[in-house]
Amino acid sequence: MEFEYHKFDLHSWLDVGKHALANSCVTRTSQFWMALKVWTEKPQVVNKALCSAKIQSKSNSVQECLSCVLNLYRTEHDLPKILVATTLSEEVAKLSSVLSCDTEIYVRDLIPKKLDRMTTLRDIVIFDKANTCAYFLPVCHLGKSTSQRGSQNFPYRIRFLQESNQNCILLQTPAKLSPEFQSSVDWLCTHLLTKLGKWSQDDESSGKLRHSLRLVQADEYSVLYQHLKEKHGKRLVKIWPESTDPQKFVYEDVAIATYLLLLWKQEAATKQLNKKQSFVDLGCGNGLLVYILTKEGHTGVGLDVRKRKIWSLYGPDVELKESSIVPSDRHLFPEYDWLIGNHSDELTPWIPVMAARSSYRCRYFLLPCCSHDFSRKFVRRDSKSSQYRDYLNYVKEIGGICGFNVEEDILRIPSTKRICFVALTRGHTEVEQTLVDERISAYIDGRTMAPPAPRDGRTTPTPAPRDAERSTSEELAAERHDEDPLSAVSCSRHIPVSKCLASASSGSNSGDVPVSKGLCSGCNSGDVLVSKGLCSTSNSGDVPVSKGLCSTSNSGDVPVSKGLCSTSNSGDVPVSKGLCSTSNSGDVPVSKGLCSTSNSRDVPVSQGLCSTSNSGDVPVSQSWAAEFEARGKVEPVRNCTKLNRDVVRRVVDMVGAELIRRGSDSDYSQLDDGRCWNRGGRRMHSVKNGM
């Protein structure tokens, strides 16, 4: 659309709207300019039909601004728009005679959400700070002209007026404006002036503006999001079999997929990659993000502890696996380019660690939600910021410890937790990876051994010491709630040990150390009570042992069940779900247990750990935090989430109708079982003075 500026008189302005500011609020001109800056740089917060504003140039000179407009059209080889811009230059040149020297000038493109129905509008914004007013001058539509909501196809001016009794914000248009623009004028008065008035009285608006989608192009995002929404979103909303709200979860994952696809596209262009990036989605949930990224040509896999109903609807080409993820050497992904943590809960702090240790070229994308530390709930460190912001700072800190250059961005998703972290590059060379890994281990030890004191000086309870380097298996982690866990600690004097294991080389346990449901291996004097545990090397005669085994040697005809054979175990002794600590001959099967000192090559070890010596054909998995608890496979049921929504609604309606039916003038209703239901009484208030 070509704007005919000869129809507008830019020297004569008419008041068409006014918003009075509250007398109780002292509005400074700096707050007014900050409010206008929000409207200039982030118009989508007011006009929901817009995706964003793309600032093409920013200067303090009118001529420099107009030169930018002309150069843009010359680049686009658009002669008609060059002529329009030339006409605009003449009008703005006349306008510049009344402008002050203190000006700030923008050239921006207003990008709509639906580019198939609306067109991008290019305009010029002039802040005349000395006269406390701003001019908005449209240049042209970049495409076919359309009628669209909130489209300002005419010049307008916003002015801050300071009066003796009250301050106000005025909306002004050129005199004798055509009636065809009246609907747009009404929209500006109803929506824009109200927002500007609110922001001008809000002290928080004077802070730094936080922009979303900083790492991708907003116009490309708008186009791709609409494409993916039409291609995948609408169909999946119709067939959504989960109990969750499809309108939220489907379009949220469509938005995240759009962001990642654009991010990877830019990365491929920058690094000149020959093939599309591969990925692993840790804690993939419904798997929709994996589905979209796979359908768009990226190879990847989604892992989650529990299979969802919708997985079977995606097709065989979408790789989703039901697997419990325990941070360990077993769960590294050197063959993949990216690790994704989308609301990954307890895995959130581990994903930077897993990416750092998978390979030097591995990167990650992280969208934190619930606050988790390495082995427990996150404890706030800074009471001056919100819990969410404090946790975000912590997650970003972990990325820096792991050697990544972490960038923060804000997604456009229907969620209150929209801040994400992107680690595209490393801050160290590949040669320094060993040093970085040592730094990571020390950091994890510091967080898992005892939580650090909060930065604001508050103290937090310190848990009992534990060995973060203790090796454990995935099976043991899955059975933590069913069986007694085994975790190695040194049982030193005065340290109570609960549900733990002190290994064959752990030292001694003196008489005043109680051991409950655990294993103390080195030495146990006569006054130590061991309940449901094992005292391995020496046990004096007056030590009662319940449901355990105290042995120096165990002959072949002694069966051991759920116990420990500590020093020697001959070949015909079956050991089930236990621990063979020093020596295990080749024909002794060990199931779901730990072989701690030596394990001959022909000893099968199932889902267990051989801690000291392990020959080449025995699988070993080393956990990075002994107290990490993977999410359970059984989904917790809250309220009526498993019931059909229509059923819940009908039951509620039936109960409500029955309660109303039983109502009467009295405060009590007789129920069928003879009990009385107190309906809640009413108390009349006295009327005084005719009130």
XYZ file of C-alpha atoms in Angstrom, residues 44-312:
269
model
C 3.166 -7.383 20.322
C 2.476 -6.939 24.047
C -0.376 -4.582 23.069
C -1.299 -5.695 19.559
C -1.743 -9.459 19.783
C -1.978 -9.702 15.999
C 1.734 -8.868 15.768
C 4.612 -11.268 16.213
C 7.318 -8.663 16.839
C 8.968 -5.477 15.616
C 12.213 -5.662 13.674
C 14.295 -2.513 14.182
C 16.001 -1.766 10.871
C 17.893 1.294 12.067
C 18.229 3.644 15.014
C 19.803 7.083 14.797
C 19.573 10.695 15.917
C 19.457 12.186 12.432
C 16.375 12.520 10.195
C 18.461 12.374 7.034
C 20.275 9.255 8.190
C 16.932 7.626 8.902
C 15.505 8.465 5.480
C 18.666 7.236 3.776
C 18.181 3.921 5.540
C 14.603 3.636 4.229
C 15.698 4.342 0.675
C 18.574 1.880 0.874
C 16.235 -0.845 2.109
C 13.992 -0.408 -0.914
C 16.915 -0.244 -3.312
C 18.099 -3.558 -1.882
C 14.608 -4.990 -2.396
C 14.482 -3.502 -5.962
C 11.098 -1.958 -5.255
C 10.757 1.199 -7.360
C 7.197 2.174 -6.287
C 8.217 2.145 -2.653
C 11.298 4.209 -3.459
C 8.978 6.867 -4.876
C 6.799 6.711 -1.747
C 9.854 7.020 0.465
C 11.028 9.983 -1.586
C 7.674 11.704 -1.035
C 7.888 10.873 2.663
C 11.365 12.381 2.763
C 9.972 15.695 1.623
C 7.231 15.617 4.261
C 9.590 14.601 7.043
C 12.018 17.305 5.955
C 9.231 19.844 6.528
C 8.428 18.193 9.866
C 12.063 18.341 10.933
C 11.825 22.125 11.107
C 9.649 21.842 14.215
C 11.620 19.004 15.791
C 14.064 19.684 18.570
C 17.726 18.776 18.415
C 17.202 16.015 20.968
C 15.640 13.299 18.826
C 15.763 9.517 18.605
C 14.607 7.981 15.324
C 13.718 4.354 14.513
C 12.934 2.550 11.274
C 10.996 -0.596 12.142
C 8.996 -3.383 10.511
C 5.836 -4.534 12.291
C 5.696 -8.283 11.607
C 2.259 -9.949 11.942
C 1.699 -13.444 13.324
C -0.264 -14.595 10.298
C 1.668 -13.514 7.247
C -0.802 -15.281 4.950
C -3.561 -12.911 6.075
C -1.708 -9.764 7.105
C 1.249 -7.825 5.759
C 4.327 -6.319 7.349
C 4.079 -2.574 7.947
C 7.185 -0.425 7.810
C 7.103 2.884 9.655
C 9.314 5.615 11.084
C 9.178 6.502 14.782
C 10.542 9.874 15.935
C 11.024 10.650 19.636
C 11.070 14.431 20.089
C 12.290 14.483 23.678
C 12.395 18.243 24.159
C 8.725 18.560 23.219
C 7.772 15.264 24.964
C 5.996 13.812 21.937
C 6.530 10.921 19.510
C 5.587 10.688 15.830
C 4.604 7.415 14.144
C 4.775 7.733 10.361
C 3.893 4.704 8.204
C 5.961 4.213 5.067
C 4.213 1.316 3.310
C 3.025 -2.262 3.592
C 5.584 -4.840 2.493
C 3.133 -6.888 0.474
C -0.463 -6.817 -0.686
C -2.565 -4.278 1.166
C -5.010 -5.813 3.641
C -7.368 -4.553 6.289
C -6.081 -5.730 9.630
C -6.854 -5.114 13.276
C -4.754 -2.428 14.903
C -3.080 -1.489 11.630
C -2.100 2.179 11.786
C -2.182 3.183 8.092
C -2.029 6.875 8.992
C 0.346 9.174 10.879
C -0.348 9.766 14.557
C 1.365 11.473 17.461
C 1.508 10.653 21.188
C 2.208 13.505 23.580
C 2.891 13.715 27.309
C 1.229 16.805 28.766
C 2.155 18.107 32.212
C -0.589 20.341 33.592
C -0.827 22.137 36.898
C -3.533 19.888 38.320
C -3.029 16.630 36.406
C -0.706 14.912 33.936
C -2.098 13.134 30.889
C -1.172 11.340 27.663
C -2.729 12.581 24.431
C -3.325 10.779 21.126
C -3.289 13.150 18.161
C -3.931 12.669 14.437
C -3.635 15.025 11.464
C -6.610 17.338 11.079
C -9.434 16.239 8.758
C -8.509 12.559 8.949
C -10.563 10.352 6.636
C -13.406 8.377 8.297
C -11.946 5.128 6.941
C -9.283 5.275 9.683
C -11.757 5.742 12.532
C -11.682 2.062 13.639
C -7.897 2.194 13.985
C -8.130 5.452 15.937
C -10.637 3.862 18.316
C -8.321 0.885 18.826
C -5.408 3.190 19.704
C -7.547 5.077 22.227
C -8.955 1.926 23.836
C -5.841 -0.253 23.961
C -2.663 1.742 23.444
C -3.378 4.792 25.592
C -4.483 2.594 28.498
C -1.250 0.579 28.352
C 0.959 3.640 28.021
C -0.770 5.204 31.035
C -0.202 2.070 33.109
C 3.467 1.750 32.113
C 4.098 5.438 32.733
C 2.985 5.036 36.342
C 4.827 1.770 36.930
C 8.307 2.121 38.390
C 9.246 -1.369 37.187
C 8.850 -0.291 33.561
C 11.855 1.988 33.932
C 14.120 -1.080 34.086
C 15.874 -2.736 31.211
C 13.623 -4.220 28.518
C 13.813 -7.978 28.183
C 13.259 -9.167 24.635
C 12.112 -12.640 23.656
C 13.547 -14.667 20.755
C 16.894 -12.868 20.876
C 18.809 -15.744 19.293
C 16.546 -16.245 16.255
C 14.930 -13.993 13.656
C 11.408 -13.018 14.723
C 10.027 -12.819 11.166
C 11.352 -16.297 10.335
C 9.952 -17.571 13.613
C 6.475 -16.264 12.768
C 6.456 -17.932 9.345
C 7.794 -21.288 10.558
C 5.547 -21.402 13.623
C 2.421 -20.931 11.528
C 3.666 -23.590 9.103
C 4.302 -26.170 11.844
C 1.050 -25.280 13.576
C -0.902 -26.056 10.413
C 1.198 -29.116 9.523
C 1.301 -30.858 12.907
C -0.539 -28.907 15.602
C -4.174 -28.938 14.534
C -4.226 -32.654 13.717
C -2.597 -33.614 17.026
C -5.056 -31.485 19.027
C -7.932 -33.477 17.526
C -6.459 -36.916 18.310
C -4.801 -36.050 21.659
C -5.311 -39.113 23.926
C -3.650 -37.770 27.102
C -5.492 -36.247 30.061
C -3.541 -32.979 29.705
C -4.829 -29.920 27.851
C -3.861 -30.280 24.161
C -4.279 -26.562 23.455
C -1.433 -25.837 25.859
C 0.918 -28.779 25.451
C 0.677 -29.212 21.680
C 1.250 -25.584 20.766
C 3.917 -25.181 23.432
C 5.959 -27.983 21.872
C 5.291 -26.569 18.395
C 6.780 -23.250 19.575
C 9.827 -24.954 21.136
C 10.378 -27.003 17.980
C 10.172 -23.821 15.886
C 12.800 -22.173 18.063
C 15.172 -25.152 17.900
C 14.810 -25.571 14.135
C 15.707 -21.912 13.543
C 18.557 -22.086 16.053
C 19.987 -25.162 14.334
C 19.529 -23.593 10.916
C 21.601 -20.588 11.982
C 24.208 -22.850 13.561
C 24.479 -24.944 10.403
C 25.025 -21.799 8.320
C 27.628 -20.399 10.740
C 29.587 -23.635 11.155
C 28.955 -24.795 7.558
C 27.609 -28.153 8.683
C 26.980 -30.749 5.987
C 24.127 -32.583 7.726
C 21.322 -31.742 10.113
C 21.994 -31.892 13.831
C 21.062 -34.986 15.857
C 19.551 -34.806 19.340
C 18.495 -36.671 22.488
C 15.444 -35.421 24.414
C 15.965 -36.451 28.049
C 12.649 -36.809 29.842
C 10.690 -36.392 26.616
C 7.248 -36.888 28.222
C 4.606 -37.065 25.512
C 7.346 -37.152 22.855
C 5.733 -34.455 20.712
C 8.941 -32.411 20.456
C 10.814 -35.517 19.261
C 8.047 -36.176 16.747
C 8.153 -32.702 15.196
C 11.960 -32.496 15.042
C 12.131 -35.974 13.471
C 9.483 -35.128 10.881
C 11.477 -31.997 9.996
C 14.538 -34.086 9.119
C 16.599 -34.264 12.330
C 17.715 -37.636 13.686
C 17.033 -38.087 17.359
C 15.651 -40.156 20.196
C 13.423 -39.411 23.167
C 13.933 -41.092 26.546
C 11.453 -41.155 29.397
C 10.840 -43.383 32.389
C 7.223 -43.995 31.364
C 5.585 -44.632 28.020
C 2.680 -42.363 27.037
C -0.461 -43.314 25.134
C 0.305 -40.990 22.256
C 3.646 -42.660 21.464
C 1.903 -45.366 19.453
